[in-house]
JSON list of C-alpha atoms in Angstrom, two decimals:
[
{"chain": "A", "resi": 1, "resn": "MET", "atom": "CA", "xyz": [113.38, 100.10, 101.98]},
{"chain": "A", "resi": 2, "resn": "LEU", "atom": "CA", "xyz": [113.45, 97.49, 104.73]},
{"chain": "A", "resi": 3, "resn": "VAL", "atom": "CA", "xyz": [113.67, 93.81, 103.72]},
{"chain": "A", "resi": 4, "resn": "ALA", "atom": "CA", "xyz": [113.00, 91.20, 106.42]},
{"chain": "A", "resi": 5, "resn": "GLU", "atom": "CA", "xyz": [113.66, 87.71, 105.05]},
{"chain": "A", "resi": 6, "resn": "ASP", "atom": "CA", "xyz": [115.39, 84.82, 106.85]},
{"chain": "A", "resi": 7, "resn": "ASP", "atom": "CA", "xyz": [116.49, 83.17, 103.58]},
{"chain": "A", "resi": 8, "resn": "VAL", "atom": "CA", "xyz": [119.79, 84.94, 102.97]},
{"chain": "A", "resi": 9, "resn": "ASN", "atom": "CA", "xyz": [119.81, 84.26, 99.23]},
{"chain": "A", "resi": 10, "resn": "GLN", "atom": "CA", "xyz": [116.24, 85.52, 98.78]},
{"chain": "A", "resi": 11, "resn": "ALA", "atom": "CA", "xyz": [117.00, 88.61, 100.87]},
{"chain": "A", "resi": 12, "resn": "ASP", "atom": "CA", "xyz": [120.07, 89.38, 98.77]},
{"chain": "A", "resi": 13, "resn": "LEU", "atom": "CA", "xyz": [118.11, 88.94, 95.54]},
{"chain": "A", "resi": 14, "resn": "ILE", "atom": "CA", "xyz": [115.40, 91.37, 96.70]},
{"chain": "A", "resi": 15, "resn": "ARG", "atom": "CA", "xyz": [118.05, 93.83, 97.88]},
{"chain": "A", "resi": 16, "resn": "ARG", "atom": "CA", "xyz": [119.79, 93.81, 94.49]},
{"chain": "A", "resi": 17, "resn": "TYR", "atom": "CA", "xyz": [116.55, 94.38, 92.59]},
{"chain": "A", "resi": 18, "resn": "LEU", "atom": "CA", "xyz": [115.53, 97.23, 94.89]},
{"chain": "A", "resi": 19, "resn": "GLU", "atom": "CA", "xyz": [118.95, 98.86, 94.66]},
{"chain": "A", "resi": 20, "resn": "HIS", "atom": "CA", "xyz": [118.83, 98.55, 90.88]},
{"chain": "A", "resi": 21, "resn": "GLU", "atom": "CA", "xyz": [115.66, 100.68, 90.98]},
{"chain": "A", "resi": 22, "resn": "GLY", "atom": "CA", "xyz": [117.46, 103.33, 93.02]},
{"chain": "A", "resi": 23, "resn": "HIS", "atom": "CA", "xyz": [116.33, 102.49, 96.56]},
{"chain": "A", "resi": 24, "resn": "ARG", "atom": "CA", "xyz": [118.47, 102.42, 99.69]},
{"chain": "A", "resi": 25, "resn": "VAL", "atom": "CA", "xyz": [117.93, 99.06, 101.38]},
{"chain": "A", "resi": 26, "resn": "CYS", "atom": "CA", "xyz": [118.32, 97.66, 104.88]},
{"chain": "A", "resi": 27, "resn": "VAL", "atom": "CA", "xyz": [118.18, 93.84, 105.22]},
{"chain": "A", "resi": 28, "resn": "VAL", "atom": "CA", "xyz": [117.40, 91.91, 108.42]},
{"chain": "A", "resi": 29, "resn": "HIS", "atom": "CA", "xyz": [116.64, 88.23, 108.98]},
{"chain": "A", "resi": 30, "resn": "ASP", "atom": "CA", "xyz": [114.05, 88.03, 111.77]},
{"chain": "A", "resi": 31, "resn": "GLY", "atom": "CA", "xyz": [110.89, 89.82, 112.81]},
{"chain": "A", "resi": 32, "resn": "ARG", "atom": "CA", "xyz": [112.26, 91.44, 115.95]},
{"chain": "A", "resi": 33, "resn": "ALA", "atom": "CA", "xyz": [115.15, 92.91, 113.99]},
{"chain": "A", "resi": 34, "resn": "ALA", "atom": "CA", "xyz": [112.61, 94.22, 111.46]},
{"chain": "A", "resi": 35, "resn": "VAL", "atom": "CA", "xyz": [110.69, 96.10, 114.16]},
{"chain": "A", "resi": 36, "resn": "ALA", "atom": "CA", "xyz": [113.95, 97.52, 115.56]},
{"chain": "A", "resi": 37, "resn": "ALA", "atom": "CA", "xyz": [115.12, 98.58, 112.08]},
{"chain": "A", "resi": 38, "resn": "HIS", "atom": "CA", "xyz": [111.80, 100.30, 111.46]},
{"chain": "A", "resi": 39, "resn": "HIS", "atom": "CA", "xyz": [112.23, 102.26, 114.71]},
{"chain": "A", "resi": 40, "resn": "ARG", "atom": "CA", "xyz": [115.70, 103.30, 113.63]},
{"chain": "A", "resi": 41, "resn": "ASP", "atom": "CA", "xyz": [115.35, 103.99, 109.89]},
{"chain": "A", "resi": 42, "resn": "ARG", "atom": "CA", "xyz": [111.64, 104.78, 109.28]},
{"chain": "A", "resi": 43, "resn": "PRO", "atom": "CA", "xyz": [111.57, 103.19, 105.80]},
{"chain": "A", "resi": 44, "resn": "ASP", "atom": "CA", "xyz": [109.03, 104.03, 103.10]},
{"chain": "A", "resi": 45, "resn": "LEU", "atom": "CA", "xyz": [108.17, 100.36, 102.58]},
{"chain": "A", "resi": 46, "resn": "VAL", "atom": "CA", "xyz": [108.74, 97.05, 104.36]},
{"chain": "A", "resi": 47, "resn": "VAL", "atom": "CA", "xyz": [109.05, 93.72, 102.54]},
{"chain": "A", "resi": 48, "resn": "LEU", "atom": "CA", "xyz": [108.18, 91.25, 105.28]},
{"chain": "A", "resi": 49, "resn": "ASP", "atom": "CA", "xyz": [108.50, 87.47, 105.12]},
{"chain": "A", "resi": 50, "resn": "VAL", "atom": "CA", "xyz": [105.88, 85.60, 107.15]},
{"chain": "A", "resi": 51, "resn": "MET", "atom": "CA", "xyz": [107.92, 82.62, 108.37]},
{"chain": "A", "resi": 52, "resn": "MET", "atom": "CA", "xyz": [110.90, 84.04, 110.30]},
{"chain": "A", "resi": 53, "resn": "PRO", "atom": "CA", "xyz": [112.68, 83.14, 113.56]},
{"chain": "A", "resi": 54, "resn": "VAL", "atom": "CA", "xyz": [112.48, 85.07, 116.86]},
{"chain": "A", "resi": 55, "resn": "MET", "atom": "CA", "xyz": [109.30, 86.91, 115.76]},
{"chain": "A", "resi": 56, "resn": "SER", "atom": "CA", "xyz": [107.09, 85.91, 112.84]},
{"chain": "A", "resi": 57, "resn": "GLY", "atom": "CA", "xyz": [106.27, 88.29, 110.04]},
{"chain": "A", "resi": 58, "resn": "LEU", "atom": "CA", "xyz": [102.64, 88.36, 111.20]},
{"chain": "A", "resi": 59, "resn": "ASP", "atom": "CA", "xyz": [103.66, 89.43, 114.71]},
{"chain": "A", "resi": 60, "resn": "ALA", "atom": "CA", "xyz": [106.08, 91.96, 113.24]},
{"chain": "A", "resi": 61, "resn": "CYS", "atom": "CA", "xyz": [103.29, 93.37, 111.05]},
{"chain": "A", "resi": 62, "resn": "ARG", "atom": "CA", "xyz": [101.05, 93.68, 114.11]},
{"chain": "A", "resi": 63, "resn": "ALA", "atom": "CA", "xyz": [103.81, 95.55, 115.96]},
{"chain": "A", "resi": 64, "resn": "LEU", "atom": "CA", "xyz": [104.45, 97.89, 113.01]},
{"chain": "A", "resi": 65, "resn": "ARG", "atom": "CA", "xyz": [100.76, 98.66, 112.63]},
{"chain": "A", "resi": 66, "resn": "ALA", "atom": "CA", "xyz": [100.53, 99.67, 116.29]},
{"chain": "A", "resi": 67, "resn": "GLU", "atom": "CA", "xyz": [102.75, 102.65, 115.57]},
{"chain": "A", "resi": 68, "resn": "SER", "atom": "CA", "xyz": [102.93, 103.31, 111.82]},
{"chain": "A", "resi": 69, "resn": "ASP", "atom": "CA", "xyz": [101.09, 103.25, 108.49]},
{"chain": "A", "resi": 70, "resn": "VAL", "atom": "CA", "xyz": [104.25, 102.30, 106.57]},
{"chain": "A", "resi": 71, "resn": "ALA", "atom": "CA", "xyz": [103.50, 100.31, 103.42]},
{"chain": "A", "resi": 72, "resn": "VAL", "atom": "CA", "xyz": [103.90, 96.57, 104.14]},
{"chain": "A", "resi": 73, "resn": "LEU", "atom": "CA", "xyz": [104.32, 93.93, 101.44]},
{"chain": "A", "resi": 74, "resn": "MET", "atom": "CA", "xyz": [104.25, 90.41, 102.87]},
{"chain": "A", "resi": 75, "resn": "LEU", "atom": "CA", "xyz": [105.95, 87.34, 101.39]},
{"chain": "A", "resi": 76, "resn": "THR", "atom": "CA", "xyz": [104.82, 83.82, 102.18]},
{"chain": "A", "resi": 77, "resn": "ALA", "atom": "CA", "xyz": [105.08, 80.24, 101.01]},
{"chain": "A", "resi": 78, "resn": "ARG", "atom": "CA", "xyz": [101.62, 79.64, 102.52]},
{"chain": "A", "resi": 79, "resn": "SER", "atom": "CA", "xyz": [99.22, 80.46, 99.73]},
{"chain": "A", "resi": 80, "resn": "THR", "atom": "CA", "xyz": [95.78, 79.52, 101.09]},
{"chain": "A", "resi": 81, "resn": "GLU", "atom": "CA", "xyz": [93.18, 82.28, 101.03]},
{"chain": "A", "resi": 82, "resn": "GLU", "atom": "CA", "xyz": [92.87, 82.23, 104.82]},
{"chain": "A", "resi": 83, "resn": "ASP", "atom": "CA", "xyz": [96.62, 82.82, 105.20]},
{"chain": "A", "resi": 84, "resn": "LEU", "atom": "CA", "xyz": [96.43, 85.78, 102.85]},
{"chain": "A", "resi": 85, "resn": "LEU", "atom": "CA", "xyz": [93.41, 87.25, 104.63]},
{"chain": "A", "resi": 86, "resn": "THR", "atom": "CA", "xyz": [95.13, 86.89, 108.01]},
{"chain": "A", "resi": 87, "resn": "GLY", "atom": "CA", "xyz": [97.98, 89.12, 106.85]},
{"chain": "A", "resi": 88, "resn": "LEU", "atom": "CA", "xyz": [95.60, 91.68, 105.37]},
{"chain": "A", "resi": 89, "resn": "ASP", "atom": "CA", "xyz": [93.53, 91.60, 108.55]},
{"chain": "A", "resi": 90, "resn": "LEU", "atom": "CA", "xyz": [96.66, 92.61, 110.48]},
{"chain": "A", "resi": 91, "resn": "GLY", "atom": "CA", "xyz": [97.18, 95.58, 108.18]},
{"chain": "A", "resi": 92, "resn": "ALA", "atom": "CA", "xyz": [99.43, 94.35, 105.36]},
{"chain": "A", "resi": 93, "resn": "ASP", "atom": "CA", "xyz": [98.95, 96.34, 102.16]},
{"chain": "A", "resi": 94, "resn": "ASP", "atom": "CA", "xyz": [99.73, 93.54, 99.72]},
{"chain": "A", "resi": 95, "resn": "TYR", "atom": "CA", "xyz": [100.72, 89.88, 99.68]},
{"chain": "A", "resi": 96, "resn": "VAL", "atom": "CA", "xyz": [103.00, 87.92, 97.35]},
{"chain": "A", "resi": 97, "resn": "THR", "atom": "CA", "xyz": [103.25, 84.13, 97.48]},
{"chain": "A", "resi": 98, "resn": "LYS", "atom": "CA", "xyz": [106.42, 82.13, 96.87]},
{"chain": "A", "resi": 99, "resn": "PRO", "atom": "CA", "xyz": [107.75, 81.27, 94.40]},
{"chain": "A", "resi": 100, "resn": "TYR", "atom": "CA", "xyz": [107.43, 84.67, 92.77]},
{"chain": "A", "resi": 101, "resn": "SER", "atom": "CA", "xyz": [108.98, 86.58, 89.91]},
{"chain": "A", "resi": 102, "resn": "PRO", "atom": "CA", "xyz": [111.35, 89.33, 91.16]},
{"chain": "A", "resi": 103, "resn": "ARG", "atom": "CA", "xyz": [110.06, 91.56, 88.36]},
{"chain": "A", "resi": 104, "resn": "GLU", "atom": "CA", "xyz": [106.48, 91.12, 89.57]},
{"chain": "A", "resi": 105, "resn": "LEU", "atom": "CA", "xyz": [107.61, 91.80, 93.13]},
{"chain": "A", "resi": 106, "resn": "MET", "atom": "CA", "xyz": [109.16, 95.08, 91.98]},
{"chain": "A", "resi": 107, "resn": "ALA", "atom": "CA", "xyz": [105.94, 95.96, 90.17]},
{"chain": "A", "resi": 108, "resn": "ARG", "atom": "CA", "xyz": [104.01, 95.46, 93.42]},
{"chain": "A", "resi": 109, "resn": "VAL", "atom": "CA", "xyz": [106.56, 97.65, 95.26]},
{"chain": "A", "resi": 110, "resn": "ARG", "atom": "CA", "xyz": [106.16, 100.42, 92.68]},
{"chain": "A", "resi": 111, "resn": "THR", "atom": "CA", "xyz": [102.37, 100.23, 92.95]},
{"chain": "A", "resi": 112, "resn": "LEU", "atom": "CA", "xyz": [102.44, 100.48, 96.75]},
{"chain": "A", "resi": 113, "resn": "LEU", "atom": "CA", "xyz": [104.83, 103.43, 96.69]},
{"chain": "A", "resi": 114, "resn": "ARG", "atom": "CA", "xyz": [102.75, 105.21, 94.06]},
{"chain": "A", "resi": 115, "resn": "ARG", "atom": "CA", "xyz": [99.56, 104.76, 96.07]},
{"chain": "A", "resi": 116, "resn": "ALA", "atom": "CA", "xyz": [101.29, 105.80, 99.30]},
{"chain": "A", "resi": 117, "resn": "ARG", "atom": "CA", "xyz": [102.50, 109.08, 97.79]},
{"chain": "A", "resi": 118, "resn": "ARG", "atom": "CA", "xyz": [99.35, 110.28, 96.03]},
{"chain": "A", "resi": 119, "resn": "PRO", "atom": "CA", "xyz": [96.28, 111.73, 97.76]},
{"chain": "A", "resi": 120, "resn": "ALA", "atom": "CA", "xyz": [93.61, 109.08, 98.24]},
{"chain": "A", "resi": 121, "resn": "GLY", "atom": "CA", "xyz": [90.15, 109.64, 96.83]},
{"chain": "A", "resi": 122, "resn": "GLY", "atom": "CA", "xyz": [91.10, 112.81, 94.97]},
{"chain": "A", "resi": 123, "resn": "ALA", "atom": "CA", "xyz": [91.59, 113.45, 91.29]},
{"chain": "A", "resi": 124, "resn": "GLU", "atom": "CA", "xyz": [95.06, 113.20, 89.86]},
{"chain": "A", "resi": 125, "resn": "GLY", "atom": "CA", "xyz": [96.70, 115.77, 87.66]},
{"chain": "A", "resi": 126, "resn": "ALA", "atom": "CA", "xyz": [95.62, 119.26, 86.65]},
{"chain": "A", "resi": 127, "resn": "GLY", "atom": "CA", "xyz": [91.94, 118.40, 86.43]},
{"chain": "A", "resi": 128, "resn": "ALA", "atom": "CA", "xyz": [91.38, 118.62, 90.18]},
{"chain": "A", "resi": 129, "resn": "ALA", "atom": "CA", "xyz": [89.81, 121.86, 91.36]},
{"chain": "A", "resi": 130, "resn": "GLU", "atom": "CA", "xyz": [92.39, 123.74, 93.42]},
{"chain": "A", "resi": 131, "resn": "ASP", "atom": "CA", "xyz": [89.77, 125.59, 95.47]},
{"chain": "A", "resi": 132, "resn": "ALA", "atom": "CA", "xyz": [87.78, 122.50, 96.41]},
{"chain": "A", "resi": 133, "resn": "ASP", "atom": "CA", "xyz": [87.43, 121.48, 100.07]},
{"chain": "A", "resi": 134, "resn": "PRO", "atom": "CA", "xyz": [90.16, 118.82, 100.47]},
{"chain": "A", "resi": 135, "resn": "VAL", "atom": "CA", "xyz": [88.26, 117.08, 103.26]},
{"chain": "A", "resi": 136, "resn": "LEU", "atom": "CA", "xyz": [85.80, 114.40, 102.10]},
{"chain": "A", "resi": 137, "resn": "ARG", "atom": "CA", "xyz": [82.65, 114.43, 104.24]},
{"chain": "A", "resi": 138, "resn": "ALA", "atom": "CA", "xyz": [79.78, 112.00, 104.62]},
{"chain": "A", "resi": 139, "resn": "GLY", "atom": "CA", "xyz": [77.54, 112.70, 107.59]},
{"chain": "A", "resi": 140, "resn": "ALA", "atom": "CA", "xyz": [79.68, 112.57, 110.73]},
{"chain": "A", "resi": 141, "resn": "LEU", "atom": "CA", "xyz": [82.61, 111.12, 108.81]},
{"chain": "A", "resi": 142, "resn": "ALA", "atom": "CA", "xyz": [85.51, 113.33, 107.64]},
{"chain": "A", "resi": 143, "resn": "VAL", "atom": "CA", "xyz": [88.34, 111.90, 105.51]},
{"chain": "A", "resi": 144, "resn": "ASP", "atom": "CA", "xyz": [91.31, 114.18, 104.83]},
{"chain": "A", "resi": 145, "resn": "PRO", "atom": "CA", "xyz": [93.40, 112.82, 101.90]},
{"chain": "A", "resi": 146, "resn": "ALA", "atom": "CA", "xyz": [96.14, 115.44, 102.30]},
{"chain": "A", "resi": 147, "resn": "ARG", "atom": "CA", "xyz": [96.74, 114.64, 105.97]},
{"chain": "A", "resi": 148, "resn": "ARG", "atom": "CA", "xyz": [95.67, 110.99, 105.66]},
{"chain": "A", "resi": 149, "resn": "THR", "atom": "CA", "xyz": [93.40, 111.33, 108.69]},
{"chain": "A", "resi": 150, "resn": "VAL", "atom": "CA", "xyz": [89.91, 110.06, 109.48]},
{"chain": "A", "resi": 151, "resn": "HIS", "atom": "CA", "xyz": [87.52, 111.56, 112.04]},
{"chain": "A", "resi": 152, "resn": "LEU", "atom": "CA", "xyz": [84.06, 110.38, 113.04]},
{"chain": "A", "resi": 153, "resn": "GLY", "atom": "CA", "xyz": [81.96, 112.73, 115.12]},
{"chain": "A", "resi": 154, "resn": "GLY", "atom": "CA", "xyz": [85.12, 114.77, 115.70]},
{"chain": "A", "resi": 155, "resn": "GLU", "atom": "CA", "xyz": [87.03, 111.78, 117.12]},
{"chain": "A", "resi": 156, "resn": "PRO", "atom": "CA", "xyz": [90.14, 110.46, 115.32]},
{"chain": "A", "resi": 157, "resn": "VAL", "atom": "CA", "xyz": [89.98, 106.95, 113.86]},
{"chain": "A", "resi": 158, "resn": "ALA", "atom": "CA", "xyz": [93.19, 105.02, 113.19]},
{"chain": "A", "resi": 159, "resn": "CYS", "atom": "CA", "xyz": [93.15, 103.24, 109.82]},
{"chain": "A", "resi": 160, "resn": "THR", "atom": "CA", "xyz": [95.62, 101.09, 107.94]},
{"chain": "A", "resi": 161, "resn": "ARG", "atom": "CA", "xyz": [96.76, 102.33, 104.54]},
{"chain": "A", "resi": 162, "resn": "ALA", "atom": "CA", "xyz": [94.39, 99.97, 102.70]},
{"chain": "A", "resi": 163, "resn": "GLU", "atom": "CA", "xyz": [91.45, 100.88, 104.94]},
{"chain": "A", "resi": 164, "resn": "PHE", "atom": "CA", "xyz": [92.14, 104.56, 104.32]},
{"chain": "A", "resi": 165, "resn": "GLN", "atom": "CA", "xyz": [92.26, 104.09, 100.53]},
{"chain": "A", "resi": 166, "resn": "LEU", "atom": "CA", "xyz": [88.95, 102.19, 100.60]},
{"chain": "A", "resi": 167, "resn": "LEU", "atom": "CA", "xyz": [87.26, 104.74, 102.85]},
{"chain": "A", "resi": 168, "resn": "ALA", "atom": "CA", "xyz": [88.53, 107.68, 100.79]},
{"chain": "A", "resi": 169, "resn": "ALA", "atom": "CA", "xyz": [87.16, 106.12, 97.59]},
{"chain": "A", "resi": 170, "resn": "LEU", "atom": "CA", "xyz": [83.73, 105.67, 99.19]},
{"chain": "A", "resi": 171, "resn": "ALA", "atom": "CA", "xyz": [83.75, 109.11, 100.85]},
{"chain": "A", "resi": 172, "resn": "ALA", "atom": "CA", "xyz": [84.58, 110.83, 97.57]},
{"chain": "A", "resi": 173, "resn": "GLN", "atom": "CA", "xyz": [81.15, 109.74, 96.26]},
{"chain": "A", "resi": 174, "resn": "PRO", "atom": "CA", "xyz": [78.75, 109.14, 99.17]},
{"chain": "A", "resi": 175, "resn": "GLY", "atom": "CA", "xyz": [75.74, 107.07, 98.17]},
{"chain": "A", "resi": 176, "resn": "ARG", "atom": "CA", "xyz": [77.44, 105.56, 95.11]},
{"chain": "A", "resi": 177, "resn": "VAL", "atom": "CA", "xyz": [77.50, 101.77, 95.09]},
{"chain": "A", "resi": 178, "resn": "PHE", "atom": "CA", "xyz": [80.96, 100.34, 94.40]},
{"chain": "A", "resi": 179, "resn": "THR", "atom": "CA", "xyz": [81.54, 96.75, 93.37]},
{"chain": "A", "resi": 180, "resn": "ARG", "atom": "CA", "xyz": [84.25, 94.81, 95.19]},
{"chain": "A", "resi": 181, "resn": "ALA", "atom": "CA", "xyz": [86.33, 94.81, 92.00]},
{"chain": "A", "resi": 182, "resn": "GLN", "atom": "CA", "xyz": [86.17, 98.61, 91.80]},
{"chain": "A", "resi": 183, "resn": "LEU", "atom": "CA", "xyz": [87.20, 98.99, 95.44]},
{"chain": "A", "resi": 184, "resn": "LEU", "atom": "CA", "xyz": [89.98, 96.45, 94.98]},
{"chain": "A", "resi": 185, "resn": "GLU", "atom": "CA", "xyz": [91.40, 98.55, 92.17]},
{"chain": "A", "resi": 186, "resn": "HIS", "atom": "CA", "xyz": [91.44, 101.61, 94.43]},
{"chain": "A", "resi": 187, "resn": "ILE", "atom": "CA", "xyz": [93.44, 99.72, 97.05]},
{"chain": "A", "resi": 188, "resn": "HIS", "atom": "CA", "xyz": [95.65, 97.11, 95.40]},
{"chain": "A", "resi": 189, "resn": "GLY", "atom": "CA", "xyz": [95.50, 97.62, 91.67]},
{"chain": "A", "resi": 190, "resn": "ILE", "atom": "CA", "xyz": [95.44, 94.41, 89.66]},
{"chain": "A", "resi": 191, "resn": "SER", "atom": "CA", "xyz": [97.16, 91.45, 91.32]},
{"chain": "A", "resi": 192, "resn": "ARG", "atom": "CA", "xyz": [96.71, 87.74, 90.86]},
{"chain": "A", "resi": 193, "resn": "PHE", "atom": "CA", "xyz": [97.48, 87.31, 94.58]},
{"chain": "A", "resi": 194, "resn": "ILE", "atom": "CA", "xyz": [94.63, 89.47, 95.85]},
{"chain": "A", "resi": 195, "resn": "THR", "atom": "CA", "xyz": [90.97, 88.44, 95.62]},
{"chain": "A", "resi": 196, "resn": "GLU", "atom": "CA", "xyz": [87.78, 90.42, 95.98]},
{"chain": "A", "resi": 197, "resn": "ARG", "atom": "CA", "xyz": [87.20, 88.80, 99.37]},
{"chain": "A", "resi": 198, "resn": "THR", "atom": "CA", "xyz": [89.94, 91.04, 100.79]},
{"chain": "A", "resi": 199, "resn": "ILE", "atom": "CA", "xyz": [87.49, 93.95, 100.44]},
{"chain": "A", "resi": 200, "resn": "ASP", "atom": "CA", "xyz": [85.16, 92.15, 102.86]},
{"chain": "A", "resi": 201, "resn": "VAL", "atom": "CA", "xyz": [88.03, 91.90, 105.37]},
{"chain": "A", "resi": 202, "resn": "HIS", "atom": "CA", "xyz": [88.79, 95.62, 105.14]},
{"chain": "A", "resi": 203, "resn": "VAL", "atom": "CA", "xyz": [85.08, 96.49, 105.43]},
{"chain": "A", "resi": 204, "resn": "LYS", "atom": "CA", "xyz": [84.74, 94.27, 108.50]},
{"chain": "A", "resi": 205, "resn": "ASN", "atom": "CA", "xyz": [87.69, 96.03, 110.14]},
{"chain": "A", "resi": 206, "resn": "LEU", "atom": "CA", "xyz": [86.38, 99.48, 109.26]},
{"chain": "A", "resi": 207, "resn": "ARG", "atom": "CA", "xyz": [82.97, 98.65, 110.70]},
{"chain": "A", "resi": 208, "resn": "ARG", "atom": "CA", "xyz": [84.62, 97.71, 113.99]},
{"chain": "A", "resi": 209, "resn": "LYS", "atom": "CA", "xyz": [86.11, 101.19, 114.08]},
{"chain": "A", "resi": 210, "resn": "LEU", "atom": "CA", "xyz": [83.27, 103.27, 112.66]},
{"chain": "A", "resi": 211, "resn": "GLU", "atom": "CA", "xyz": [79.96, 101.66, 113.53]},
{"chain": "A", "resi": 212, "resn": "PRO", "atom": "CA", "xyz": [78.31, 101.86, 116.98]},
{"chain": "A", "resi": 213, "resn": "ASN", "atom": "CA", "xyz": [76.97, 98.37, 116.17]},
{"chain": "A", "resi": 214, "resn": "PRO", "atom": "CA", "xyz": [79.16, 96.67, 113.54]},
{"chain": "A", "resi": 215, "resn": "ARG", "atom": "CA", "xyz": [76.57, 93.89, 113.13]},
{"chain": "A", "resi": 216, "resn": "LYS", "atom": "CA", "xyz": [73.97, 96.47, 112.06]},
{"chain": "A", "resi": 217, "resn": "PRO", "atom": "CA", "xyz": [76.03, 98.94, 110.02]},
{"chain": "A", "resi": 218, "resn": "ALA", "atom": "CA", "xyz": [74.47, 102.32, 109.28]},
{"chain": "A", "resi": 219, "resn": "LEU", "atom": "CA", "xyz": [77.47, 104.07, 107.69]},
{"chain": "A", "resi": 220, "resn": "LEU", "atom": "CA", "xyz": [79.28, 101.46, 105.60]},
{"chain": "A", "resi": 221, "resn": "VAL", "atom": "CA", "xyz": [76.37, 99.64, 104.01]},
{"chain": "A", "resi": 222, "resn": "THR", "atom": "CA", "xyz": [76.24, 96.38, 102.06]},
{"chain": "A", "resi": 223, "resn": "VAL", "atom": "CA", "xyz": [74.29, 96.45, 98.80]},
{"chain": "A", "resi": 224, "resn": "TYR", "atom": "CA", "xyz": [73.58, 92.76, 98.38]},
{"chain": "A", "resi": 225, "resn": "GLY", "atom": "CA", "xyz": [74.64, 91.25, 95.11]},
{"chain": "A", "resi": 226, "resn": "VAL", "atom": "CA", "xyz": [76.65, 94.35, 94.19]},
{"chain": "A", "resi": 227, "resn": "GLY", "atom": "CA", "xyz": [79.08, 95.68, 96.79]},
{"chain": "A", "resi": 228, "resn": "TYR", "atom": "CA", "xyz": [79.23, 98.56, 99.27]},
{"chain": "A", "resi": 229, "resn": "LYS", "atom": "CA", "xyz": [78.33, 102.21, 99.64]},
{"chain": "A", "resi": 230, "resn": "LEU", "atom": "CA", "xyz": [78.89, 104.95, 102.20]},
{"chain": "A", "resi": 231, "resn": "ASN", "atom": "CA", "xyz": [75.69, 106.32, 103.70]},
{"chain": "A", "resi": 232, "resn": "GLY", "atom": "CA", "xyz": [76.19, 110.09, 103.59]},
{"chain": "A", "resi": 233, "resn": "SER", "atom": "CA", "xyz": [73.35, 110.77, 106.05]},
{"chain": "A", "resi": 234, "resn": "ALA", "atom": "CA", "xyz": [74.54, 108.41, 108.78]},
{"chain": "A", "resi": 235, "resn": "ASP", "atom": "CA", "xyz": [75.57, 109.93, 112.11]},
{"chain": "A", "resi": 236, "resn": "GLY", "atom": "CA", "xyz": [77.35, 108.52, 115.12]},
{"chain": "A", "resi": 237, "resn": "THR", "atom": "CA", "xyz": [80.63, 108.20, 116.94]},
{"chain": "A", "resi": 238, "resn": "ALA", "atom": "CA", "xyz": [83.49, 105.80, 116.54]},
{"chain": "A", "resi": 239, "resn": "SER", "atom": "CA", "xyz": [83.16, 102.53, 118.41]},
{"chain": "A", "resi": 240, "resn": "ALA", "atom": "CA", "xyz": [85.60, 101.72, 121.19]}
]
C-alpha cells in the first residue's frame, strides 16, 4: 500500500490501520514523492490526499493514470460534488471526504482490493461455466475480464479501473438497460461519498474513447429516465 498524505498524524494513523490488516505500507508526504514511490514499489493500492505540496493529489492521480491502473482512493477536505467528480474524471476509483472514520476508510480499501482482484463482469464462484468464452463481445467491442483489456474494432482502448468495471457489466448483457444505481454497485459498491452522477462522468469518458461521435453515441446509449445500455449491434472504431 502507498499512502500519500502531507498531514503526518493522519498518514501515521492510516499506516497503522493498514498494517493492522496485514498490509505492507509506504508513506510519503507530497504528490511527486507518491509518483516516484509508485514507480519504485508498484503498490496494489494508493491512498492519495488531494491537497499536498510540490504536486497536488489530482496531478499525481493524472500522472499515475498515464501509466497504471492501480487502485486509487482519494482523500479530501473539499466535499462539493464538483470536487469529487473532478477526481473521478481523472481516474480515481473512490473518494473519501474528511473528516472520516478510519474503519470506514478500511472498508473502502477492502472493497477496492476485492474488486481489483476478481474478474469484472463474470460470475463469481463455482456457478460460472468453465468452458464459456471469457471475452465479452458486443458488436465491434471486446472486453476481456481475465486480461482486463478492451478492444474496439481490433484496436486497444485504455480504460481506468472504474471505466472497465462499468463496461464489463454492460458488455456481459448487451441490450439490457442498467439503472445508474445498478452500475454504481458494480463499480463502487455502497458508499455515502459516491453519487449516481459519477456514472454519468464515467460514461462521458468512455464515449470519448469508444464513440466516433461522442455527442451522438451509437454504442453506449442513454435510455432516458432509466439509465444506460450497450448496443450489441453497433460497429465502429475507437475515437482518437
